[in-house]
Amino acid sequence: MNRALTVAVLVVVCALLGVGLGAELLSPPAWMLAVQDTNDPLGRLIWQWRVPRVITAFCVGASLGVAGVVFQGLFRNPLAEPYLLGSAAGASVGAAIALLVPLAMPAWFSLSLLAFAGSWGATWVVVAMARLTGVKSGTSLILAGVAVAALLSAVRSLLMLVLSDDTVNVQSVISWTLGGIQTPYWSELAGVVIPLTLLGFLACLTLARGLDFLGLGDEVAESMGLAVESFIRRGVLIAAAVTALAVVWGGLIGFIGLVVPHIVRWWVGARHGSLMIYSALGGGCALMVFDGLSRSLLPPSEIPLGLLTVMVGVPFFLLVLVRESRR
Amino acid sequence: MSAAPTHLMHAEHLHLKRGRRAVVSDVSFTIHANQMVGIIGPNGSGKSSLMRLLAGVIAPDTGSLHLNGQLLSTMTRAARAQSLSYLPQETRVYWDFTVDDVLELGLARGQPTLRLRASQQMPLPKALIAEFELQELMGRVLNQLSGGERARVLLAAAVAGHPQLLLADEPMASLDVCHQLGLMQRLQALRERTASVIVMHDLNLAARFADRLLLLDQARVVAFGSVDEVLGSPLLDRVFRVAFERERSDGVLKLYPHTAT
């Protein structure tokens, strides 16, 4: 109970910080007052732009945290996460195609669909490459992931060069690939972002017990009643979908899926059910604050969110690498 | 042809090939309830492959396996997992699961999907903790325990759900003499509710604890019978390519390997 209370307080504090951080720092009393006055332009600004963005940041962070937990559990590799596995890069290629090529579909639908296809395809390419090398060690998976991610980012840049015309703002696509939370309308938020995030989270939660079993090794998991091969296929599908959701609304944001589950694991232990719940909340909290910082550190410009998370994430990644090599 | 219900496990003409090499060749035997069956044989004789087959982790190329008269391949995964428990040669645990986690997962055998309604944490049965003397270890991380403690926890987890049959592949490997003996005594005490098939390297431990022995050589069953029949037979010397000197004290056969032949 204590743990749940701590996290609840953390979520509230981070949400307040997220709303308050910007080119101008707003204290909670100041903006709460402004929001209550329907004629106050600042209040309208906060209500129509800031609050939806903070909620979206939470959803993106939660999705990245949970996707990290699922990928780590499936591959039993503490370094696996959407960004390093190439899943996020795959999603970004899909999304870039959706943005640059006119398709006979609603924009949010084609964007989500192609991002998912890209994320799923890229993850399997990486898994296949890692299996091809025959090395069971975790490093081959991450090496393959980084290589595929590099290739995909080149493909994405090429697509942007070739396909862009006056109707597409390339600048906005570029800034999105560097990571940046989109601001949806309230209708999109309530109709797409929040429901899909919840759905993805619940789908991941159904994997929790199976991931626990997998942690005891393939053969033991199989003998305990888990159909290992099909479970991994299902897990990759779900994690790729969750990653795609995060990429569509937040661009490429690295290391949240790595750092958050690690810290949570130290705190709540290794069981995947609680790991997912707390990683979702923790990832959401982290991105609300980082997104706020990206708006407020260098006013009036915004630092791309992805750059901030990479700067924090890489030292942590190295720390994990050193710890793992000492095992 | 189905097996009579008194047979706990019944294997008929099991064959398994890896590439062109047969790793299990025409293996047939029957295991009854309340028995501890030891599998012995030289390295590479197919012991571990046979264990994987029995556990249902891999399927035989041909042949049939019955559990309680039911064909293993037609059982649901859940039903199979609840009646059959398998401890491979080395259980690598990837995360820092605590002893409590491992026991809870052991109790969840056969239920790989978390149901939200059933996710309410059940307290671990006190009898299980007491039976395996785990009081001191609760809350500790499995991967930080000593080899003997770890083996005890993994065994407790494997039999937590009261499976009918435990398949353990060299559970004594990397344990010192004292812990080997302790583990065998536990397995023997378990026999009343859980029969077991244990791959053993130490023939003297096999002589002392097993009810029946199955001797494998080059993927085939060379002998299957009582301890005296199998260990007393000159076949043993031929299979292990060692001349054994046999001696009987307190009714237990003792073997001393001599010159390699």
XYZ file of C-alpha atoms in Angstrom:
588
model
C 0.000 0.000 0.000
C 2.864 2.262 0.908
C 4.379 1.698 -2.503
C 1.129 2.539 -4.302
C 0.817 5.751 -2.288
C 4.381 6.793 -3.113
C 3.733 6.282 -6.806
C 0.413 8.122 -6.684
C 2.121 11.108 -5.089
C 4.899 10.913 -7.685
C 2.408 10.902 -10.570
C 0.585 13.942 -9.201
C 3.811 15.869 -8.554
C 5.190 15.065 -12.028
C 1.893 16.010 -13.690
C 1.870 19.364 -11.880
C 5.499 19.917 -12.866
C 4.680 18.988 -16.451
C 1.879 21.500 -16.676
C 3.893 24.224 -14.964
C 7.137 23.853 -16.923
C 7.417 25.907 -20.076
C 9.110 28.926 -21.550
C 7.696 30.677 -18.529
C 7.582 28.808 -15.248
C 4.101 28.728 -13.815
C 3.395 27.900 -10.217
C 0.482 25.493 -9.716
C -1.695 28.130 -7.956
C -1.136 30.570 -10.819
C -2.202 28.249 -13.600
C -5.003 26.654 -11.652
C -6.465 30.103 -11.204
C -6.002 30.847 -14.901
C -7.720 27.631 -15.964
C -10.801 28.450 -13.905
C -11.291 31.751 -15.730
C -12.716 30.886 -19.159
C -11.787 34.313 -20.554
C -8.148 34.166 -19.512
C -6.049 33.452 -22.661
C -3.403 31.766 -20.536
C -6.047 29.505 -19.064
C -7.271 28.533 -22.525
C -3.715 27.946 -23.662
C -3.066 25.635 -20.746
C -6.323 23.780 -21.154
C -6.099 23.310 -24.912
C -2.369 22.831 -25.350
C -0.506 22.127 -22.169
C -2.786 19.649 -20.418
C -3.367 17.402 -23.476
C 0.354 17.412 -24.131
C 1.185 16.421 -20.572
C -1.354 13.585 -20.710
C 0.092 12.456 -24.050
C 3.594 12.560 -22.560
C 2.360 10.310 -19.769
C 0.815 7.845 -22.248
C 3.963 7.755 -24.400
C 6.212 7.273 -21.372
C 3.963 4.558 -19.958
C 3.954 2.721 -23.291
C 7.738 2.901 -23.593
C 8.200 1.670 -20.024
C 5.888 -1.303 -20.527
C 7.288 -2.141 -23.975
C 10.744 -2.162 -22.382
C 9.599 -4.625 -19.719
C 8.030 -6.926 -22.324
C 11.047 -6.886 -24.659
C 13.441 -7.484 -21.770
C 11.333 -10.356 -20.495
C 10.855 -11.962 -23.912
C 14.539 -11.854 -24.818
C 15.734 -12.181 -21.221
C 18.020 -9.320 -21.935
C 18.198 -6.340 -19.606
C 19.389 -4.106 -22.458
C 16.413 -4.773 -24.734
C 14.137 -1.791 -25.247
C 12.186 -0.313 -28.190
C 14.907 2.159 -29.186
C 17.945 -0.138 -29.006
C 16.074 -3.055 -30.593
C 15.268 -1.054 -33.703
C 11.519 -1.391 -33.097
C 11.146 2.346 -32.622
C 13.195 3.078 -35.768
C 10.959 0.678 -37.702
C 7.894 2.464 -36.421
C 9.408 5.798 -37.452
C 9.943 4.603 -41.035
C 6.329 3.440 -41.190
C 5.119 6.710 -39.752
C 7.289 8.747 -42.117
C 5.762 6.936 -45.099
C 2.296 7.630 -43.732
C 3.158 11.296 -43.328
C 4.806 11.738 -46.730
C 2.670 9.565 -49.001
C -0.984 10.469 -49.456
C -3.036 7.397 -48.584
C -6.770 6.811 -48.821
C -7.158 6.424 -45.091
C -7.748 8.703 -42.134
C -4.378 10.149 -41.114
C -4.338 8.801 -37.554
C -5.233 5.335 -38.843
C -2.606 5.117 -41.601
C -0.030 6.566 -39.228
C -0.771 3.993 -36.506
C -1.028 1.099 -38.941
C 2.202 1.785 -40.812
C 4.084 2.584 -37.618
C 2.953 -0.742 -36.195
C 3.910 -2.622 -39.353
C 7.340 -0.982 -39.312
C 7.933 -1.673 -35.654
C 6.841 -5.291 -35.904
C 8.843 -5.964 -39.063
C 11.999 -4.333 -37.714
C 11.829 -6.289 -34.457
C 11.597 -9.600 -36.301
C 14.461 -8.678 -38.617
C 16.585 -7.981 -35.542
C 15.523 -11.206 -33.824
C 16.220 -13.199 -36.992
C 19.667 -11.612 -37.366
C 20.521 -12.337 -33.739
C 19.383 -15.962 -34.150
C 21.336 -16.303 -37.367
C 24.570 -15.488 -35.599
C 23.689 -18.355 -33.316
C 25.075 -16.548 -30.334
C 22.818 -16.885 -27.341
C 24.382 -13.923 -25.612
C 22.402 -10.745 -25.274
C 24.958 -8.582 -27.019
C 24.258 -10.035 -30.461
C 20.626 -8.993 -30.152
C 21.541 -5.434 -29.227
C 24.240 -5.234 -31.915
C 21.710 -6.379 -34.505
C 19.208 -3.873 -33.118
C 21.613 -0.971 -33.335
C 22.657 -1.931 -36.872
C 19.063 -2.237 -38.066
C 18.145 1.045 -36.364
C 21.010 2.803 -38.165
C 19.903 1.364 -41.492
C 16.291 2.339 -40.883
C 17.148 5.887 -39.931
C 19.064 6.189 -43.213
C 16.043 4.826 -45.074
C 13.831 7.308 -43.263
C 16.084 10.247 -44.158
C 16.194 9.128 -47.766
C 12.411 8.844 -47.888
C 12.125 12.322 -46.484
C 14.488 13.715 -49.104
C 12.807 11.956 -52.005
C 9.178 12.218 -51.052
C 8.896 15.609 -49.468
C 7.287 18.433 -51.369
C 5.827 21.789 -50.492
C 2.799 20.261 -48.862
C 4.793 18.521 -46.165
C 6.719 20.398 -43.564
C 9.987 18.442 -43.471
C 11.148 20.479 -40.520
C 8.279 19.108 -38.421
C 9.021 15.536 -39.495
C 12.667 15.958 -38.557
C 11.894 17.411 -35.171
C 9.455 14.582 -34.555
C 12.139 11.975 -35.326
C 14.302 13.612 -32.681
C 11.543 12.966 -30.223
C 8.825 15.383 -29.371
C 5.433 14.919 -27.788
C 2.579 15.753 -30.152
C -0.327 17.758 -28.874
C -3.594 16.066 -29.792
C -7.030 17.660 -29.651
C -9.059 16.630 -26.658
C -11.223 14.497 -28.962
C -8.146 12.605 -30.235
C -6.847 12.262 -26.718
C -10.070 10.778 -25.399
C -10.871 8.769 -28.533
C -7.464 7.438 -29.579
C -4.468 8.110 -27.347
C -5.848 7.179 -23.934
C -7.928 4.142 -25.035
C -5.096 2.700 -27.127
C -2.590 3.207 -24.319
C -4.896 1.432 -21.874
C -5.569 -1.363 -24.333
C -1.852 -1.854 -24.985
C -1.112 -1.860 -21.279
C -3.770 -4.480 -20.550
C -2.523 -6.633 -23.444
C 0.980 -6.473 -21.956
C -0.362 -7.372 -18.524
C -1.742 -10.654 -19.900
C 1.874 -11.576 -20.718
C 3.124 -11.072 -17.159
C 2.889 -14.651 -15.900
C 4.322 -16.069 -19.109
C 7.282 -13.696 -18.875
C 7.842 -14.877 -15.297
C 7.905 -18.473 -16.565
C 10.318 -17.520 -19.362
C 12.666 -16.102 -16.737
C 13.251 -19.686 -15.575
C 14.530 -20.715 -19.027
C 12.831 -21.989 -22.188
C 12.680 -25.637 -21.189
C 11.357 -25.053 -17.710
C 8.802 -22.576 -19.083
C 7.719 -25.120 -21.687
C 7.417 -27.855 -19.066
C 5.382 -25.499 -16.888
C 2.773 -25.258 -19.613
C 3.893 -22.229 -21.621
C 3.942 -22.602 -25.405
C 7.245 -20.754 -25.657
C 7.481 -20.130 -29.420
C 3.957 -18.840 -29.896
C 4.165 -16.869 -26.679
C 7.241 -15.023 -27.936
C 5.499 -14.294 -31.253
C 2.488 -12.910 -29.406
C 4.688 -10.880 -27.076
C 6.659 -9.297 -29.919
C 3.383 -8.399 -31.658
C 1.979 -6.689 -28.575
C 5.209 -4.886 -27.668
C 5.616 -3.690 -31.260
C 2.080 -2.294 -31.232
C 2.728 -0.485 -27.971
C 6.022 0.862 -29.344
C 4.259 2.100 -32.490
C 1.748 3.977 -30.369
C 4.555 5.664 -28.458
C 6.429 6.585 -31.646
C 3.347 8.015 -33.374
C 2.667 10.388 -30.470
C 6.180 10.992 -29.230
C 8.663 10.358 -32.020
C 11.906 8.563 -31.254
C 12.561 8.651 -27.550
C 15.402 6.440 -26.448
C 16.296 4.759 -23.187
C 13.071 5.369 -21.247
C 12.227 1.703 -21.877
C 15.650 0.751 -20.526
C 16.164 3.024 -17.552
C 12.698 2.948 -16.025
C 12.231 -0.853 -15.807
C 15.728 -1.129 -14.315
C 15.089 1.307 -11.524
C 11.674 -0.237 -10.907
C 13.227 -3.714 -10.757
C 15.540 -2.627 -7.943
C 12.530 -1.300 -6.123
C 9.680 -3.800 -6.596
C 11.582 -6.936 -7.643
C 11.648 -8.942 -10.829
C 8.071 -10.236 -11.134
C 6.651 -8.934 -14.381
C 3.150 -8.022 -13.217
C 4.191 -5.378 -10.718
C 7.176 -4.508 -12.904
C 4.787 -3.513 -15.711
C 2.453 -1.510 -13.527
C 5.224 0.484 -11.886
C 7.238 0.864 -15.097
C 4.188 2.302 -16.850
C 3.618 4.802 -14.085
C 7.336 5.552 -13.777
C 7.800 5.972 -17.527
C 4.806 8.271 -17.637
C 6.180 10.372 -14.775
C 9.636 10.579 -16.346
C 8.336 11.772 -19.702
C 5.985 14.370 -18.204
C 8.972 15.942 -16.462
C 11.433 15.523 -19.372
C 8.907 16.997 -21.777
C 8.484 19.938 -19.416
C 12.252 20.366 -19.236
C 12.535 20.258 -23.028
C 10.196 23.260 -23.159
C 11.799 25.248 -20.396
C 15.586 24.725 -20.542
C 16.339 26.880 -23.620
C 13.435 29.278 -24.110
C 12.029 30.230 -26.499
C 13.166 27.153 -28.449
C 12.317 23.612 -27.472
C 15.046 21.019 -27.020
C 13.981 17.821 -28.799
C 12.843 15.425 -26.101
C 14.772 12.506 -27.589
C 18.057 14.341 -27.136
C 17.378 14.843 -23.435
C 16.493 11.217 -22.769
C 19.547 9.978 -24.683
C 21.820 12.229 -22.637
C 20.467 10.746 -19.432
C 20.048 7.246 -20.797
C 23.479 6.551 -22.254
C 25.430 6.824 -18.972
C 22.828 4.547 -17.414
C 23.141 2.110 -20.309
C 26.904 1.958 -19.745
C 26.337 1.341 -16.051
C 24.043 -1.600 -16.816
C 26.566 -2.927 -19.330
C 29.324 -2.911 -16.712
C 27.085 -4.604 -14.132
C 26.037 -7.298 -16.599
C 29.599 -8.016 -17.684
C 30.534 -8.601 -14.056
C 27.843 -11.237 -13.561
C -2.988 -50.156 -27.094
C -3.387 -48.100 -23.948
C -1.583 -48.686 -20.688
C -3.286 -50.022 -17.594
C -4.121 -47.244 -15.109
C -1.712 -48.544 -12.449
C 1.103 -47.443 -14.718
C 2.087 -43.890 -13.975
C 4.167 -43.528 -17.098
C 4.484 -45.885 -19.968
C 6.906 -45.376 -22.841
C 6.715 -47.443 -26.001
C 9.348 -47.575 -28.720
C 10.497 -43.978 -28.365
C 12.780 -42.793 -31.144
C 14.453 -39.424 -31.520
C 17.058 -38.321 -34.037
C 19.276 -35.277 -34.002
C 20.386 -34.864 -37.571
C 21.325 -38.360 -38.650
C 22.321 -39.551 -35.213
C 19.813 -41.394 -33.051
C 19.855 -39.926 -29.548
C 16.971 -42.045 -28.271
C 16.474 -45.388 -29.952
C 13.604 -47.806 -29.331
C 13.180 -46.969 -25.662
C 10.325 -48.664 -23.812
C 9.673 -48.882 -20.084
C 6.997 -48.488 -17.440
C 7.133 -46.462 -14.259
C 4.791 -47.140 -11.368
C 3.596 -44.734 -8.696
C 5.733 -44.375 -5.550
C 8.898 -45.321 -7.371
C 12.185 -43.577 -7.754
C 13.732 -44.596 -11.027
C 17.371 -43.805 -11.654
C 18.678 -43.343 -15.178
C 22.354 -44.183 -15.536
C 24.663 -44.403 -18.477
C 27.909 -42.979 -19.831
C 28.182 -39.472 -21.249
C 26.369 -39.057 -24.520
C 24.171 -42.113 -24.013
C 21.019 -40.049 -24.458
C 20.001 -39.502 -20.833
C 19.178 -35.801 -21.149
C 17.399 -36.252 -24.483
C 15.269 -38.980 -22.964
C 14.399 -36.697 -20.052
C 13.320 -33.945 -22.448
C 11.099 -36.424 -24.244
C 9.523 -37.617 -21.013
C 8.938 -34.013 -19.935
C 7.162 -33.270 -23.193
C 9.573 -30.412 -23.938
C 10.338 -32.101 -27.248
C 8.240 -34.664 -29.094
C 9.571 -38.070 -30.143
C 9.938 -38.821 -33.865
C 8.015 -42.030 -33.347
C 6.735 -43.975 -30.362
C 4.225 -43.122 -27.692
C 4.246 -41.870 -24.132
C 1.332 -42.415 -21.798
C 0.746 -40.692 -18.501
C -1.956 -42.332 -16.376
C -3.085 -44.197 -19.449
C -3.516 -41.002 -21.452
C -1.378 -40.213 -24.459
C 0.949 -37.359 -23.441
C 0.658 -35.623 -26.799
C -3.124 -35.396 -26.497
C -3.086 -33.875 -23.009
C -3.549 -30.130 -22.643
C -0.413 -28.221 -21.721
C -1.972 -27.279 -18.419
C -2.864 -30.861 -17.489
C 0.572 -32.108 -18.514
C 2.347 -29.365 -16.564
C 0.315 -30.088 -13.447
C 1.120 -33.784 -13.352
C 4.676 -33.667 -14.728
C 7.451 -31.548 -13.306
C 10.844 -31.152 -14.943
C 14.150 -29.940 -13.538
C 16.724 -29.637 -16.329
C 20.421 -30.139 -15.768
C 21.068 -26.482 -15.187
C 18.234 -24.145 -14.431
C 19.393 -20.694 -15.359
C 17.258 -18.063 -13.697
C 17.549 -14.821 -15.622
C 16.161 -12.272 -13.216
C 16.697 -11.591 -9.565
C 13.687 -13.619 -8.516
C 13.431 -14.142 -4.772
C 12.889 -17.546 -3.211
C 9.254 -16.533 -2.651
C 8.879 -15.656 -6.349
C 10.274 -19.008 -7.444
C 7.986 -20.948 -5.092
C 4.946 -18.952 -6.212
C 5.784 -19.670 -9.830
C 6.205 -23.336 -8.933
C 2.684 -23.301 -7.512
C 1.439 -21.661 -10.713
C 2.552 -24.587 -12.885
C 0.134 -25.108 -15.730
C -1.292 -21.587 -15.518
C 0.881 -19.493 -17.829
C -1.765 -16.808 -18.259
C -2.366 -14.388 -15.482
C -6.049 -14.029 -14.761
C -6.829 -10.702 -13.217
C -9.346 -12.231 -10.845
C -6.927 -14.881 -9.654
C -3.946 -12.558 -9.465
C -4.632 -11.955 -5.785
C -1.504 -13.257 -4.144
C -2.087 -16.496 -2.277
C 0.122 -17.021 0.774
C 2.747 -19.696 0.262
C 1.835 -22.929 2.022
C 3.687 -23.152 5.334
C 4.010 -26.905 4.971
C 6.087 -26.477 1.824
C 8.442 -24.005 3.486
C 8.812 -26.231 6.526
C 9.247 -29.437 4.511
C 12.218 -28.023 2.634
C 13.524 -25.984 5.561
C 13.316 -22.756 3.629
C 12.394 -20.434 6.527
C 15.833 -18.861 6.572
C 15.918 -18.358 2.819
C 12.596 -16.599 2.310
C 12.961 -13.172 0.763
C 16.473 -13.807 -0.502
C 17.434 -13.646 -4.162
C 17.762 -17.133 -5.662
C 20.863 -16.318 -7.714
C 22.699 -15.237 -4.569
C 22.207 -18.512 -2.703
C 24.801 -21.256 -2.372
C 24.560 -24.230 -4.719
C 22.987 -26.467 -2.086
C 20.397 -23.882 -1.030
C 19.575 -23.146 -4.640
C 19.044 -26.819 -5.460
C 16.753 -27.144 -2.446
C 14.637 -24.153 -3.515
C 14.376 -25.335 -7.127
C 13.353 -28.806 -5.976
C 10.750 -27.325 -3.618
C 9.391 -25.210 -6.486
C 9.304 -28.201 -8.806
C 7.177 -30.276 -6.430
C 5.193 -27.413 -4.857
C 2.088 -28.221 -6.867
C 2.259 -31.925 -5.932
C 2.952 -33.284 -9.422
C 2.600 -37.025 -9.846
C 5.986 -37.397 -11.451
C 9.198 -35.421 -11.108
C 11.822 -35.617 -13.827
C 15.172 -34.355 -12.587
C 18.269 -34.301 -14.779
C 21.329 -34.655 -12.558
C 20.033 -32.574 -9.683
C 23.178 -33.529 -7.725
C 25.619 -32.058 -10.222
C 27.847 -29.418 -8.605
C 26.666 -30.280 -5.097
C 29.048 -31.492 -2.404
C 28.630 -34.942 -0.863
C 26.589 -33.704 2.075
C 24.104 -31.835 -0.107
C 23.898 -34.712 -2.579
C 22.877 -37.000 0.233
C 20.413 -34.472 1.608
C 18.783 -33.997 -1.776
C 18.442 -37.737 -2.356
C 16.879 -38.204 1.072
C 14.327 -35.514 0.279
C 13.502 -37.117 -3.041
C 13.094 -40.462 -1.320
C 10.789 -38.957 1.279
C 8.712 -37.373 -1.503
C 8.128 -40.709 -3.173
C 4.825 -41.314 -1.414
C 3.182 -38.486 -3.312
C 5.566 -37.793 -6.202
C 7.323 -40.535 -8.100
C 10.571 -39.509 -9.716
C 12.911 -40.227 -12.580
C 16.396 -39.019 -11.767
C 19.455 -38.962 -13.986
C 22.353 -39.981 -11.761
C 26.073 -40.103 -12.220
C 27.031 -41.511 -8.864
C 26.328 -45.240 -9.040
C 26.624 -45.678 -5.291
C 23.965 -43.045 -4.654
C 21.845 -44.817 -7.257
C 22.399 -48.137 -5.476
C 21.352 -46.704 -2.168
C 18.282 -44.669 -3.129
C 16.753 -45.804 -6.403
C 14.000 -48.407 -6.582
C 14.702 -49.275 -10.181
C 17.486 -48.420 -12.572
C 17.482 -47.857 -16.295
C 20.842 -48.287 -17.961
C 21.315 -46.447 -21.254
C 24.065 -46.979 -23.790
C 24.266 -45.415 -27.226
C 20.659 -44.226 -27.120
C 19.299 -47.670 -26.207
C 18.036 -49.232 -23.001
C 20.548 -51.918 -22.123
C 19.002 -52.932 -18.822
C 15.949 -51.969 -16.788
C 15.308 -53.613 -13.469
C 16.030 -53.630 -9.766
C 19.222 -52.083 -8.448
C 20.827 -55.478 -7.927
C 19.898 -56.697 -11.377
C 21.312 -53.690 -13.172
C 24.343 -52.897 -11.067
C 25.167 -56.584 -10.543
C 25.157 -57.322 -14.234
C 28.415 -57.587 -16.214
C 26.659 -55.355 -18.758
C 27.430 -52.406 -16.500
C 31.180 -52.952 -16.852
C 30.873 -53.243 -20.586
C 28.764 -50.098 -20.960
C 30.994 -47.931 -18.781
C 34.163 -49.640 -20.076
C 35.363 -50.046 -16.523
C 35.891 -53.150 -14.407
C 33.816 -52.723 -11.241
C 34.599 -54.431 -7.993
C 31.332 -55.130 -6.154
C 30.817 -55.456 -2.457
C 27.699 -55.721 -0.327
C 27.423 -54.112 3.083
C 24.237 -53.503 5.100
C 22.316 -54.920 2.170
C 23.468 -52.150 -0.156
C 25.599 -52.894 -3.183
C 28.795 -50.855 -3.384
C 30.797 -50.396 -6.540
C 34.427 -49.519 -6.943
C 35.585 -48.717 -10.460
C 38.876 -50.332 -11.293
C 40.879 -50.436 -14.453
C 39.447 -48.930 -17.558
C 39.084 -51.724 -20.078
